[in-house]
């Protein structure tokens, strides 16, 4: 039941983002997902400040992890579509949880 609720919220978030920012290619969505998945496997997802040696997606993920459940988190999701897809990748890799 919780998984269905999470999936529904993520789907709503994606649809809202598409309406606001437009859509981007499947290739870019896959690139973001694979980057976050690899970063998790390497232990690079931490609540740390930006690091210029990490990709922009990993830095975005770390920013979301650091600011989760704050107003800054919501503002980050409203920045651009990349942050939405980074968030979706974090949820799909169980790096962050979705609350009902």
Coordinates of C-alpha atoms in Angstrom, one line a residue:
X1 CA 0.0 0.0 0.0
X2 CA 2.8 2.4 0.9
X3 CA 4.5 1.7 -2.4
X4 CA 1.3 2.6 -4.3
X5 CA 1.1 5.8 -2.4
X6 CA 4.7 6.7 -3.1
X7 CA 4.3 5.9 -6.8
X8 CA 1.2 8.0 -7.0
X9 CA 2.9 11.0 -5.4
X10 CA 6.0 10.6 -7.6
X11 CA 3.8 10.4 -10.7
X12 CA 1.9 13.5 -9.6
X13 CA 5.1 15.4 -9.0
X14 CA 6.5 14.4 -12.5
X15 CA 3.3 15.4 -14.2
X16 CA 3.3 18.8 -12.4
X17 CA 6.9 19.3 -13.3
X18 CA 6.2 18.5 -17.0
X19 CA 3.4 21.0 -17.1
X20 CA 5.7 23.7 -15.6
X21 CA 9.0 22.9 -17.3
X22 CA 8.2 20.7 -20.3
X23 CA 9.6 17.3 -20.8
X24 CA 13.0 16.1 -21.7
X25 CA 14.4 13.1 -23.5
X26 CA 14.4 9.5 -22.2
X27 CA 18.1 9.5 -22.6
X28 CA 18.5 12.4 -20.1
X29 CA 16.2 10.7 -17.6
X30 CA 18.2 7.5 -17.9
X31 CA 21.5 9.4 -17.5
X32 CA 20.2 11.0 -14.2
X33 CA 18.9 7.7 -12.9
X34 CA 22.1 5.8 -13.7
X35 CA 24.3 8.6 -12.2
X36 CA 22.3 8.5 -9.0
X37 CA 22.3 4.7 -8.8
X38 CA 26.1 4.6 -9.4
X39 CA 26.7 7.4 -6.8
X40 CA 24.7 5.4 -4.3
X41 CA 26.7 2.3 -5.0
X42 CA 30.0 4.2 -4.5
X43 CA 28.8 5.9 -1.3
X44 CA 28.8 9.4 -2.8
X45 CA 25.3 10.3 -1.7
X46 CA 25.7 12.1 1.6
X47 CA 24.4 15.3 3.2
X48 CA 27.4 17.2 2.1
X49 CA 28.0 20.6 0.5
X50 CA 28.5 20.8 -3.3
X51 CA 31.8 19.3 -4.5
X52 CA 33.1 20.4 -7.9
X53 CA 34.6 16.9 -8.4
X54 CA 31.1 15.4 -8.5
X55 CA 28.6 15.6 -11.3
X56 CA 25.8 18.2 -11.1
X57 CA 23.3 15.5 -10.5
X58 CA 25.1 14.1 -7.5
X59 CA 25.5 17.6 -6.1
X60 CA 21.8 18.1 -6.7
X61 CA 21.0 14.8 -4.9
X62 CA 23.2 15.7 -2.0
X63 CA 21.5 19.1 -1.8
X64 CA 18.1 17.4 -1.7
X65 CA 19.3 14.9 1.0
X66 CA 20.7 17.8 3.0
X67 CA 17.6 20.0 2.8
X68 CA 14.9 17.2 2.9
X69 CA 11.7 18.2 4.8
X70 CA 12.6 21.9 4.7
X71 CA 11.4 24.9 2.7
X72 CA 14.7 24.8 0.9
X73 CA 13.9 21.3 -0.4
X74 CA 10.6 22.5 -1.9
X75 CA 12.4 25.5 -3.5
X76 CA 15.0 23.2 -5.0
X77 CA 12.4 21.0 -6.6
X78 CA 10.9 24.2 -8.2
X79 CA 14.3 25.2 -9.7
X80 CA 14.2 23.0 -12.8
X81 CA 13.2 19.6 -14.1
X82 CA 16.7 18.1 -13.3
X83 CA 16.0 18.3 -9.6
X84 CA 12.6 16.6 -10.1
X85 CA 14.2 13.7 -11.8
X86 CA 17.1 13.5 -9.3
X87 CA 14.4 13.3 -6.6
X88 CA 12.6 10.5 -8.5
X89 CA 16.0 8.7 -8.8
X90 CA 16.6 9.1 -5.1
X91 CA 13.1 7.7 -4.3
X92 CA 13.6 4.8 -6.8
X93 CA 16.9 3.8 -5.3
X94 CA 15.5 4.0 -1.7
X95 CA 17.9 6.9 -0.9
X96 CA 15.1 9.1 0.3
X97 CA 11.6 8.2 1.4
X98 CA 8.3 9.7 0.4
X99 CA 5.9 10.5 3.2
X100 CA 2.1 10.3 2.6

